Coordinates of C-alpha atoms and ligand atoms in Angstrom, one line a residue:
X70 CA 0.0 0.0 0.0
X71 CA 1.0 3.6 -0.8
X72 CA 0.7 6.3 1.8
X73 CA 1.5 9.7 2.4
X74 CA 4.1 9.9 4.8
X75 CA 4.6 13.2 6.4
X76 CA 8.4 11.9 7.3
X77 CA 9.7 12.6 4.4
X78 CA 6.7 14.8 2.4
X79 CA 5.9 12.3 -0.2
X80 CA 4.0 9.0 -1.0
X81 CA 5.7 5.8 0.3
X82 CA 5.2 2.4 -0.1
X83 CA 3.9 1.1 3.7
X84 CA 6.5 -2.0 4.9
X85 CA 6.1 -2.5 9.0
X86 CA 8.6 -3.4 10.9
X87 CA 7.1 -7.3 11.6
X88 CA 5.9 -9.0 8.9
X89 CA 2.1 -9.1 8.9
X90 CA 2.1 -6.9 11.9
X91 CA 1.3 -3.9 12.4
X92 CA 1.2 -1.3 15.7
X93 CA -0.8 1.9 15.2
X94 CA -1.3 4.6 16.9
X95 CA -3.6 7.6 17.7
X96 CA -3.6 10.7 19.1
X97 CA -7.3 10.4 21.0
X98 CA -9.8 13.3 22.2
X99 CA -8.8 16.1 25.3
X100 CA -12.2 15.5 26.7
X101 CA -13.3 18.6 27.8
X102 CA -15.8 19.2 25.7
X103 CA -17.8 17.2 23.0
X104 CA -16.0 16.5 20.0
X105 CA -16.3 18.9 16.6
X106 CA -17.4 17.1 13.8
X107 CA -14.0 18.3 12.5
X108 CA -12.3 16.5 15.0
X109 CA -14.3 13.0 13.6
X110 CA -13.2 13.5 10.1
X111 CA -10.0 12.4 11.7
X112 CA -11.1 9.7 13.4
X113 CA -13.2 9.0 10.4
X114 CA -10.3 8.7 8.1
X115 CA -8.2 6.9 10.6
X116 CA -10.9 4.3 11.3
X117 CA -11.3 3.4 7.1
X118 CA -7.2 3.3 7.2
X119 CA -7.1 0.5 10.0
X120 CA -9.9 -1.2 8.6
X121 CA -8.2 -1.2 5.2
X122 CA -5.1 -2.4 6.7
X123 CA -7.1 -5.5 8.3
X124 CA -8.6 -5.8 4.9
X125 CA -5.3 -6.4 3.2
X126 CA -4.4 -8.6 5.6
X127 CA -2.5 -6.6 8.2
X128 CA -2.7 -8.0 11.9
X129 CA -3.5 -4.3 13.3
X130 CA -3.0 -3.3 16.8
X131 CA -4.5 0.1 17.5
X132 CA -3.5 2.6 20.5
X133 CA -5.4 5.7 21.4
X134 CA -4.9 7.9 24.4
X135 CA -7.0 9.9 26.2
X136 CA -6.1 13.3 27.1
X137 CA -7.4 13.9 30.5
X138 CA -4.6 16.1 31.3
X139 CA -1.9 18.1 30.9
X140 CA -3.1 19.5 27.4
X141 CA -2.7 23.5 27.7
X142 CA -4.3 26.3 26.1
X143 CA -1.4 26.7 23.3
X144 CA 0.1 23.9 22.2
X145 CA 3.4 25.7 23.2
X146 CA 2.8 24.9 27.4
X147 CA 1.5 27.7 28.5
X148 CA -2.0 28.9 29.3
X149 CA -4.8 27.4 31.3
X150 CA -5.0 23.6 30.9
X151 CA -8.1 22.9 28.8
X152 CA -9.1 20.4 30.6
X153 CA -9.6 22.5 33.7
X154 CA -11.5 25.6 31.8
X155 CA -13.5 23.1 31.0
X156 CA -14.4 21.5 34.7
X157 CA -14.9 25.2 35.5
X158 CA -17.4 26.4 32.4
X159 CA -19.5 23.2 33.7
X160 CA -19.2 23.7 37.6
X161 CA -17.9 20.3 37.7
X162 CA -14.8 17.8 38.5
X163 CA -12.3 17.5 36.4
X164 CA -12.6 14.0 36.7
X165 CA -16.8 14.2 35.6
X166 CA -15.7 16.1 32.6
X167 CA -13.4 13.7 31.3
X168 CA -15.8 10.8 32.3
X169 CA -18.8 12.6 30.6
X170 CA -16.8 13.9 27.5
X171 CA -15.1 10.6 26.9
X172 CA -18.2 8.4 27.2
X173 CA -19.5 11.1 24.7
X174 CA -17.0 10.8 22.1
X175 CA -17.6 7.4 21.8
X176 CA -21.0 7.7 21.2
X177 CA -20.1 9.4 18.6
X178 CA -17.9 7.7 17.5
X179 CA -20.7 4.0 17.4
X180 CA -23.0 6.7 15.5
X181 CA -20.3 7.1 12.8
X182 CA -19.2 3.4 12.6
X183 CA -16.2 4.0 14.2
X184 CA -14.1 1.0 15.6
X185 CA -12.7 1.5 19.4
X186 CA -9.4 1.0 19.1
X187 CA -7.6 -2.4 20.6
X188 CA -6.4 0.1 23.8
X189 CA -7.9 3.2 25.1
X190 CA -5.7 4.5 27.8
X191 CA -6.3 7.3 29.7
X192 CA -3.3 9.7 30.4
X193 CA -4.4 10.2 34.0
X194 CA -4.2 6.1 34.3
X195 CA -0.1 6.3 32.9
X196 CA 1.7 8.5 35.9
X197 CA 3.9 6.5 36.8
X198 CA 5.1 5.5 33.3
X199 CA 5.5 8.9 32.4
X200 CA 7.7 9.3 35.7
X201 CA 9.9 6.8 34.6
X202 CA 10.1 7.8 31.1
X203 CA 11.2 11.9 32.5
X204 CA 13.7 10.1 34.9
X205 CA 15.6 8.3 31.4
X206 CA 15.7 11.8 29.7
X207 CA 16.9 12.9 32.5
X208 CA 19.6 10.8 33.4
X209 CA 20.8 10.8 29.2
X210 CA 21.3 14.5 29.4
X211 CA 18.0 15.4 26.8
X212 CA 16.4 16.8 29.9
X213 CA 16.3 19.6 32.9
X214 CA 14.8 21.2 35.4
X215 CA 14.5 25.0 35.4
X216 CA 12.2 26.9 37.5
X217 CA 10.0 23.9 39.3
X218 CA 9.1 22.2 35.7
X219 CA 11.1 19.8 34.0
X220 CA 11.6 20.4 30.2
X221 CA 13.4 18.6 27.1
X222 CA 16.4 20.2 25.9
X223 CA 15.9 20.3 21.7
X224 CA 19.4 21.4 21.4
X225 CA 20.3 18.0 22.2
X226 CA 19.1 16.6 19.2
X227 CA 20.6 16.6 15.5
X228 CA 17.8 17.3 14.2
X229 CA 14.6 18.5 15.7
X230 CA 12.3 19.7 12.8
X231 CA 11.6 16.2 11.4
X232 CA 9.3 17.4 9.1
X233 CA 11.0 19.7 7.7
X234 CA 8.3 21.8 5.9
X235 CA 6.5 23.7 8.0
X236 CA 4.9 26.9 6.9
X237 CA 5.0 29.9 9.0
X238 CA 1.4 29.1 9.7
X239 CA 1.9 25.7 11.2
X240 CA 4.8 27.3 13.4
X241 CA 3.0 29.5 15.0
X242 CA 0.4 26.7 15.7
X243 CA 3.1 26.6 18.8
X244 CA 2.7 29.8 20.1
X245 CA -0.7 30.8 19.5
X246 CA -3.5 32.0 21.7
X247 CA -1.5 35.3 22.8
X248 CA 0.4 33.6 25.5
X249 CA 3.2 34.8 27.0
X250 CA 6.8 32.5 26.2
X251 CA 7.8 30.6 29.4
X252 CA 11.0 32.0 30.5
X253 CA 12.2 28.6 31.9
X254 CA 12.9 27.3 28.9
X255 CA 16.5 27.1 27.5
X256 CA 15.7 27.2 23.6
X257 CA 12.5 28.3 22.0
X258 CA 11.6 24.6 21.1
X259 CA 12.0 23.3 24.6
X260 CA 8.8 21.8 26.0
X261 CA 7.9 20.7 29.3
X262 CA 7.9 17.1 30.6
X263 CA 6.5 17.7 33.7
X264 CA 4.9 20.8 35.8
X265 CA 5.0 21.8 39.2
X266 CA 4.7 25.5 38.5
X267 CA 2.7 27.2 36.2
X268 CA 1.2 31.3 36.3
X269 CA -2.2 30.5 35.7
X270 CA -4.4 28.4 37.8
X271 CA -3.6 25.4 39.5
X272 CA -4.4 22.1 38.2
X273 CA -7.0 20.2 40.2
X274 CA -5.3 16.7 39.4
X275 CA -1.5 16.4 40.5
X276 CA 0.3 13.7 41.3
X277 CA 3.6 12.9 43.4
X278 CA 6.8 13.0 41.6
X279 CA 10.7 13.2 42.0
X280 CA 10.5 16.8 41.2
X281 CA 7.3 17.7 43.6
X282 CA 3.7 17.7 43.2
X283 CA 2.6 17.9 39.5
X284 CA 1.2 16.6 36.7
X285 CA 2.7 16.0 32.9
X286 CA 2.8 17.7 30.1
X287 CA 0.9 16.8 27.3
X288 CA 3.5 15.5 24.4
X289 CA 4.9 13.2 27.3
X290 CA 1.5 11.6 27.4
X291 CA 1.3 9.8 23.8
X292 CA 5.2 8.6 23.3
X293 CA 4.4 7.1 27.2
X294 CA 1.4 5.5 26.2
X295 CA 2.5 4.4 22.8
X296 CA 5.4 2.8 23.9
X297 CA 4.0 0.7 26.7
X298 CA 2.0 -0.7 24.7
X299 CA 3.6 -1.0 21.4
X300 CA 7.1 -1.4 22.2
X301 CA 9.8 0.2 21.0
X302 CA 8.6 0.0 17.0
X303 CA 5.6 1.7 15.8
X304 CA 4.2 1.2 12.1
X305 CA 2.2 4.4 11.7
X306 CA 1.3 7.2 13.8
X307 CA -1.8 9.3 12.9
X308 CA -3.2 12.5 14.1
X309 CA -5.1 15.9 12.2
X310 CA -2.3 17.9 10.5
X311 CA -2.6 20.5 13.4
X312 CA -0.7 17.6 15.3
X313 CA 2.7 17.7 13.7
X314 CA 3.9 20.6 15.1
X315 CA 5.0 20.8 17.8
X316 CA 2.9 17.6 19.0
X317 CA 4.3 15.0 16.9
X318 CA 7.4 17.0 16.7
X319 CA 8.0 16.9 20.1
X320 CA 6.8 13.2 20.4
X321 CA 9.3 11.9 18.1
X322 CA 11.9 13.8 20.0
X323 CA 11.3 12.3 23.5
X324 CA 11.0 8.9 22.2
X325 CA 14.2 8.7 20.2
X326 CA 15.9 9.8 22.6
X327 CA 14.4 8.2 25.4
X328 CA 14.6 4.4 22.9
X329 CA 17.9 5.7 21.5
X330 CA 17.2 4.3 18.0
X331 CA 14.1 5.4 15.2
X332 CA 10.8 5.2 16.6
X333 CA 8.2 5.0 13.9
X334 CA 8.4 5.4 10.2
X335 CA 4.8 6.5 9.0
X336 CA 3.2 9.7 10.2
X337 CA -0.1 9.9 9.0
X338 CA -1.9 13.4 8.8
X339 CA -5.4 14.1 8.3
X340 CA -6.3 17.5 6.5
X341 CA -8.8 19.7 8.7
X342 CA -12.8 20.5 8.3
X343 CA -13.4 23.7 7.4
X344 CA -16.7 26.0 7.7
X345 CA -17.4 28.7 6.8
X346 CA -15.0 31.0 9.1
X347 CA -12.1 28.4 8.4
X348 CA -10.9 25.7 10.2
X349 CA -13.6 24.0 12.9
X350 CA -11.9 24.2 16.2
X351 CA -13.6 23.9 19.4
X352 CA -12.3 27.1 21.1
X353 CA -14.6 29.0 18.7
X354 CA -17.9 27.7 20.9
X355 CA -20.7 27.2 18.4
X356 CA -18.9 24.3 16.6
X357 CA -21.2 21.3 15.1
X358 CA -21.6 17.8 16.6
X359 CA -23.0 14.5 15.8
X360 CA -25.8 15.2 17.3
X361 CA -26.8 18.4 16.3
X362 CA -26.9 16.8 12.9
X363 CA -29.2 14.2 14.1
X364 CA -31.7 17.5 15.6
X365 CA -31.2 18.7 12.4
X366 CA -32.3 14.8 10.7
X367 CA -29.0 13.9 9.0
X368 CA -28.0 10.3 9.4
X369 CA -24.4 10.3 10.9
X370 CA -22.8 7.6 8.7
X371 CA -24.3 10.6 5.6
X372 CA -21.4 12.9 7.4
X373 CA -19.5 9.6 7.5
X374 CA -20.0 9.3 3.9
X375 CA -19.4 12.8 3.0
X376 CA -15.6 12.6 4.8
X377 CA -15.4 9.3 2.3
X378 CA -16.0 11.2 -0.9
X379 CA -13.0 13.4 -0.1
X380 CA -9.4 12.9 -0.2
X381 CA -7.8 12.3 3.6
X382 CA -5.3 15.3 2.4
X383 CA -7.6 17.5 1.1
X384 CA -9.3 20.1 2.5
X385 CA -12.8 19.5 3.0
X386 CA -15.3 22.4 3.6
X387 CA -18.6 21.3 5.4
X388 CA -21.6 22.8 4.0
X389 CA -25.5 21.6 4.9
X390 CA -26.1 21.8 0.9
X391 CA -23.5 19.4 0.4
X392 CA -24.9 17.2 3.3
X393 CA -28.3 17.5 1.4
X394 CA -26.8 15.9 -1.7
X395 CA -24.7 13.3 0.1
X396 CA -28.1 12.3 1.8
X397 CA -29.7 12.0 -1.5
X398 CA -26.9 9.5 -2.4
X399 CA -26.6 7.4 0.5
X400 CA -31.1 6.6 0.0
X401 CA -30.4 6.1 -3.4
X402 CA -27.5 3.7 -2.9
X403 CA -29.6 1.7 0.2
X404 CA -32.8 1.9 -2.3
X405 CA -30.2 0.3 -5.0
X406 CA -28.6 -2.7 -2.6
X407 CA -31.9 -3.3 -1.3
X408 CA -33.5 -4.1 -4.2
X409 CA -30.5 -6.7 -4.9
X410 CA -31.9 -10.6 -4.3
X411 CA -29.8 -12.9 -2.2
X412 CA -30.2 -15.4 -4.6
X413 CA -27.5 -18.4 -4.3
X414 CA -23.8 -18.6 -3.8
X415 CA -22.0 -15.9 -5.3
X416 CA -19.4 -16.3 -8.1
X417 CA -15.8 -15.3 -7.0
X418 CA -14.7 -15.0 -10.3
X419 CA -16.7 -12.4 -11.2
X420 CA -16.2 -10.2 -8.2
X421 CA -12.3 -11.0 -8.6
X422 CA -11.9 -7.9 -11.1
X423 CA -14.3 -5.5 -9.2
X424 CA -11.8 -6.4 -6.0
X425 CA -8.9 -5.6 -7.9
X426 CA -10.2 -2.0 -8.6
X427 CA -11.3 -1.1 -5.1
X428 CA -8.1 -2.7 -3.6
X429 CA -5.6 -0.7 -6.1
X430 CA -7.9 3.2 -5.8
X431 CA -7.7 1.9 -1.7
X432 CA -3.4 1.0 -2.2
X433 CA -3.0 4.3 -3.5
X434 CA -3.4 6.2 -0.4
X435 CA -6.5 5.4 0.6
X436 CA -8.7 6.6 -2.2
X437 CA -11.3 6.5 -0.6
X438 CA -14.0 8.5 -3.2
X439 CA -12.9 6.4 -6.2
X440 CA -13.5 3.5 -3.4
X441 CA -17.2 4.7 -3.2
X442 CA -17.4 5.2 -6.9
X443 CA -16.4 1.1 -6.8
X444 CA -19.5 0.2 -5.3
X445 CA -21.6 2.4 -8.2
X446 CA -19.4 0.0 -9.9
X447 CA -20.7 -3.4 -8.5
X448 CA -24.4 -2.2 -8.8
X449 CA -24.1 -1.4 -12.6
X450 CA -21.9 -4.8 -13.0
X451 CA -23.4 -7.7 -15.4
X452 CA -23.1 -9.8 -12.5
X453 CA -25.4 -11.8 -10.2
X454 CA -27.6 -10.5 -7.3
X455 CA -25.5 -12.6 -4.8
X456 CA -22.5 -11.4 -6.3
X457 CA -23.0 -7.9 -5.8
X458 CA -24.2 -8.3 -2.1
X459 CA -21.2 -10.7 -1.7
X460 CA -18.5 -7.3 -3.0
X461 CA -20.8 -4.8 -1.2
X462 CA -20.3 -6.3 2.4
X463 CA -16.4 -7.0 1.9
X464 CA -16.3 -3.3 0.3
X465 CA -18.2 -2.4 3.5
X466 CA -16.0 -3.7 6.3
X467 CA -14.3 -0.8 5.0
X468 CA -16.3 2.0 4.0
X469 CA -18.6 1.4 7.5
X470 CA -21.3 2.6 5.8
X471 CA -23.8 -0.2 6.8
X472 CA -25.2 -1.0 3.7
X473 CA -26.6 -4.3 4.2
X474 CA -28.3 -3.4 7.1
X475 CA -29.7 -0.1 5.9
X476 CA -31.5 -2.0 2.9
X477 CA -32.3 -4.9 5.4
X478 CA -34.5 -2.3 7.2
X479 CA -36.0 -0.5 4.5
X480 CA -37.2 -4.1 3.1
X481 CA -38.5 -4.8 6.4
X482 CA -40.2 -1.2 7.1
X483 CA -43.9 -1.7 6.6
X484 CA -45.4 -0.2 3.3
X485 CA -47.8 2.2 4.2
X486 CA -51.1 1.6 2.6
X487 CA -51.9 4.7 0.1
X488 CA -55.1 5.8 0.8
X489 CA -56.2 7.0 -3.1
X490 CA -59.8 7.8 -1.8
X491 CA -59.0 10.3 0.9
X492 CA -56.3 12.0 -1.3
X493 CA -58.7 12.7 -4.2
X494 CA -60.8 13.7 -1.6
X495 CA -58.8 15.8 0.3
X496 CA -57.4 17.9 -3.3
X497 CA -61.0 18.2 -4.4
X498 CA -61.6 20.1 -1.0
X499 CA -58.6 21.8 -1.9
X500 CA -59.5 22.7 -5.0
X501 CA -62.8 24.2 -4.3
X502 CA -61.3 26.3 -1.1
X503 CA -59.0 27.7 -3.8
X504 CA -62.2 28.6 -6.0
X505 CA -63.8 30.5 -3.0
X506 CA -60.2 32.3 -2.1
X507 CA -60.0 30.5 1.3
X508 CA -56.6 30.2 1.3
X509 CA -55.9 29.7 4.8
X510 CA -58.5 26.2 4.7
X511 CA -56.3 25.2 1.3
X512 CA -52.9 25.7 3.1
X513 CA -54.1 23.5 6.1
X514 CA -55.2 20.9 3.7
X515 CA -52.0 21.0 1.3
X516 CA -50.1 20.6 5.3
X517 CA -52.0 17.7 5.7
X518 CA -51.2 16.0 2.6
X519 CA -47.5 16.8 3.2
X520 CA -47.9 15.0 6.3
X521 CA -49.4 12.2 4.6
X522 CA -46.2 11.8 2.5
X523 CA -48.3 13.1 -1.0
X524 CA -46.8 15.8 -2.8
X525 CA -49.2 18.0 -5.1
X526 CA -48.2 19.9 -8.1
X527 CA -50.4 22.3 -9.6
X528 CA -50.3 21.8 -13.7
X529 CA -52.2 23.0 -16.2
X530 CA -53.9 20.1 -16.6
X531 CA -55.2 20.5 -12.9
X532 CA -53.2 19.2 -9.6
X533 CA -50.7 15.9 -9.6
X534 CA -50.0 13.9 -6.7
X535 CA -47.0 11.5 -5.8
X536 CA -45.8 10.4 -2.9
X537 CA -42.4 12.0 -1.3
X538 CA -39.1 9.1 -2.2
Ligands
LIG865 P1 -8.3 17.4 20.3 O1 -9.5 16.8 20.9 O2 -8.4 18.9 20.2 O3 -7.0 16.9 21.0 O4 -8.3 16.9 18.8 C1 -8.6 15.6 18.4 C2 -8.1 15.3 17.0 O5 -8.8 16.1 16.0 C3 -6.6 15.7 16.7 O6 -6.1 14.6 15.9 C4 -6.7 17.0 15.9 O7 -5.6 17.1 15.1 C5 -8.0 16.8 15.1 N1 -8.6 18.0 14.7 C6 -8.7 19.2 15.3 N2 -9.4 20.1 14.6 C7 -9.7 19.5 13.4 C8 -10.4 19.9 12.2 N3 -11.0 21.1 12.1 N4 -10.5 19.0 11.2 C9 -9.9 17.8 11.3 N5 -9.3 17.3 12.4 C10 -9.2 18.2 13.4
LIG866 ZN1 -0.8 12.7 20.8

């Protein structure tokens, strides 16, 4: 398979380190506050990539933190730690928020067809590994402490800008929200470990440590996590492409030097969600949720679908028009594979070439709108019934779009009975309201043929009625 690797700024064939094997990990949700819809597009993306990677064959192990801690207001270590603002906007624990937010996200997340990952870890469950992992940094001579924190000295390092290309833009991602640089520090780049001081208000959740009462910082958190349960050799790493800088910058960093060899070869980024105002970030308040899209009546795996039609590295702009038209054909394509007849075994040599196509748009970094266009493919195919339904589910375990089961329940939804009588009735009511310029009785009956499901259309040749698809 073919994959954009940010190491490195180009496409690259993926090779893990094991044979067969491969150790993934993820950057998972700070939970203080529900996750952005933004936000899922990562976890949207990431999810088809480890379920491709089974697909092919791959023996995946998947890692996600939680960050419950330690994750600040800039991604530079300084400011209030988000997870306390949020404990405080609620009136609540620290601890509640985190509880509430995470059991959110994965709500979410089972809306959108989203696998759990093999390990969810918590960073508030990981002290002591964290401890130990400061102590090694420490005692190589990549770490010190200055002014009550401990902080990772860059200038160690040979190189420290792994990724080489970041824009201005993306370097300032370090030092933005107007806060102040932390004097402590020796170089610019330095980032702190762990915290026993900081300006702004006091952490509710702190922890014993050989440098006093604290808590960690937040880049500490995933090479901690990741490497106690992944070992020293991770396949691919994965994150939005706010991540890698300083995040995944600063991640690489403490590993390597805290493993003293190369840590993981495959960084893989996820363009943002943009709106309207640019990108969806959850600082801005009023951002959009799963389930605000279900008050408004949109099927989450439609959003899921809409992420799918659009290249992992492109920017993708949200837009409730677009979500119309991606509604239209998701129906369409449930209406289509319903229709299909389980009828007998299905022929594997037909669906050999239809495989091939999906697998090479999916092997060139994860394709994933030509791998939609594939089932388009199946349905128009000269091929059996069974055959299709055979390619749809394997395209499926994929594409979590819960095909099958969506046409399953529209062949099992009851037909309503269409009552030709009353309508006639009802428009020839209509009609003659109409004639005596009582517009107010023919509105209230036109409302109640809309709730019947009829639409009318006034044509020359007098009103037409359907029902609504
Ligand atoms: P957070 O909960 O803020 O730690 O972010 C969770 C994940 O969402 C990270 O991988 C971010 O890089 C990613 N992310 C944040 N904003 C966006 C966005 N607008 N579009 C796509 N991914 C995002
Ligand atoms: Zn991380």
């Amino acid at each position: 398979m073919i994959l954009y690797n940010t190491l490195g700024n180009k496409k690259m064939e993926f090779i893990p380190h094991t044979e067969g094997k491969v150790n993934m990990y993820t950057c998972g949700p700070t939970v203080y506050h529900y996750a952005h819809i933004g936000n899922l597009r990562t976890y949207i993306m990431e999810d088809v990539l480890e379920k491709y990677l089974r697909y092919i064959g791959y023996d995946v192990k998947r890692v996600m933190n939680i960050t419950d801690v330690g994750h600040l207001s800039s991604d530079a270590d300084t400011g209030e730690d988000k997870m306390l603002a949020g404990a405080k906007r609620e009136h609540k624990s620290v601890l509640e928020i985190a509880d509430f937010y995470t059991k959110a996200f994965f709500n979410d997340c089972k809306k959108l067809n989203i696998k759990t990952p093999d390990v969810v870890e918590p960073a508030t469950h990981c002290i002591p590994e964290f401890i130990k992992m400061i102590e090694v940094l420490l005692d190589k001579g990549y770490a010190y402490s200055s002014g009550g924190n401990v902080y990772f000295d860059t200038s160690k390092l040979d190189e420290y800008y792994v990724f080489g290309n970041q824009t201005q833009d993306d370097l300032a991602v370090g030092v933005r929200d107007d806060v102040d640089e932390d004097e402590n520090k020796r170089n610019k780049t330095d980032f702190v470990l762990w915290f026993t001081k900081s300006k702004f208000d006091d952490q509710e959740l702190k922890w014993e440590s050989p440098w006093g009462y604290g808590y960690p910082g937040w880049h500490i958190e995933c090479s901690a996590i990741s490497i106690k349960h992944t070992g020293e050799y991770l396949d691919i790493h994965c994150g939005g492409v706010d991540n890698a800088f300083p995040h995944h910058t600063n991640e690489i960093a403490q590993s390597e030097a805290y493993i003293g060899h190369k840590w993981c070869p495959y960084w893989f980024h996820v363009t943002h969600l943009l709106d309207a105002r640019g990108k969806m970030s959850k600082s801005k308040g009023d951002f959009l949720t799963v389930s605000l899209l279900e008050e408004k009546g949109y099927n989450p795996l439609v959003y899921r679908m809409f992420c799918l039609q659009s290249h992992y590295k492109k920017p993708l702009t949200f837009s409730y028009e677009n979500l119309d038209n991606v509604t239209k054909a998701y129906n369409k394509l449930v209406k289509k594979v319903a229709s299909l007849k389980a009828d007998g075994e299905p022929n594997l040599s037909d669906a050999q070439p239809l495989l091939d196509k999906f697998k090479n748009n999916m092997d060139n970094d994860l394709n994933t709108s030509l791998g939609i266009t594939c089932l388009y493919d199946v349905l128009k195919a000269k091929i059996s019934d069974a055959t299709k339904l055979y390619i749809i589910e394997k395209f499926d375990t994929v594409l979590g779009l819960d095909l099958i089961n969506a046409a399953k329940q529209l062949n099992e939804k009851p037909k309503t009975e269409i009552d030709t009588a009353k309508i006639e009735e009802l428009i020839a009511k209509r009609t003659e309201a109409r004639a005596h310029k009582d517009w107010a009785t023919a509105d209230a009956i036109r409302d109640e043929l809309t709730a019947m499901n009829i639409i009318i259309k006034d044509t020359p040749n007098g009103i037409s009625w359907s029902v609504k698809e």
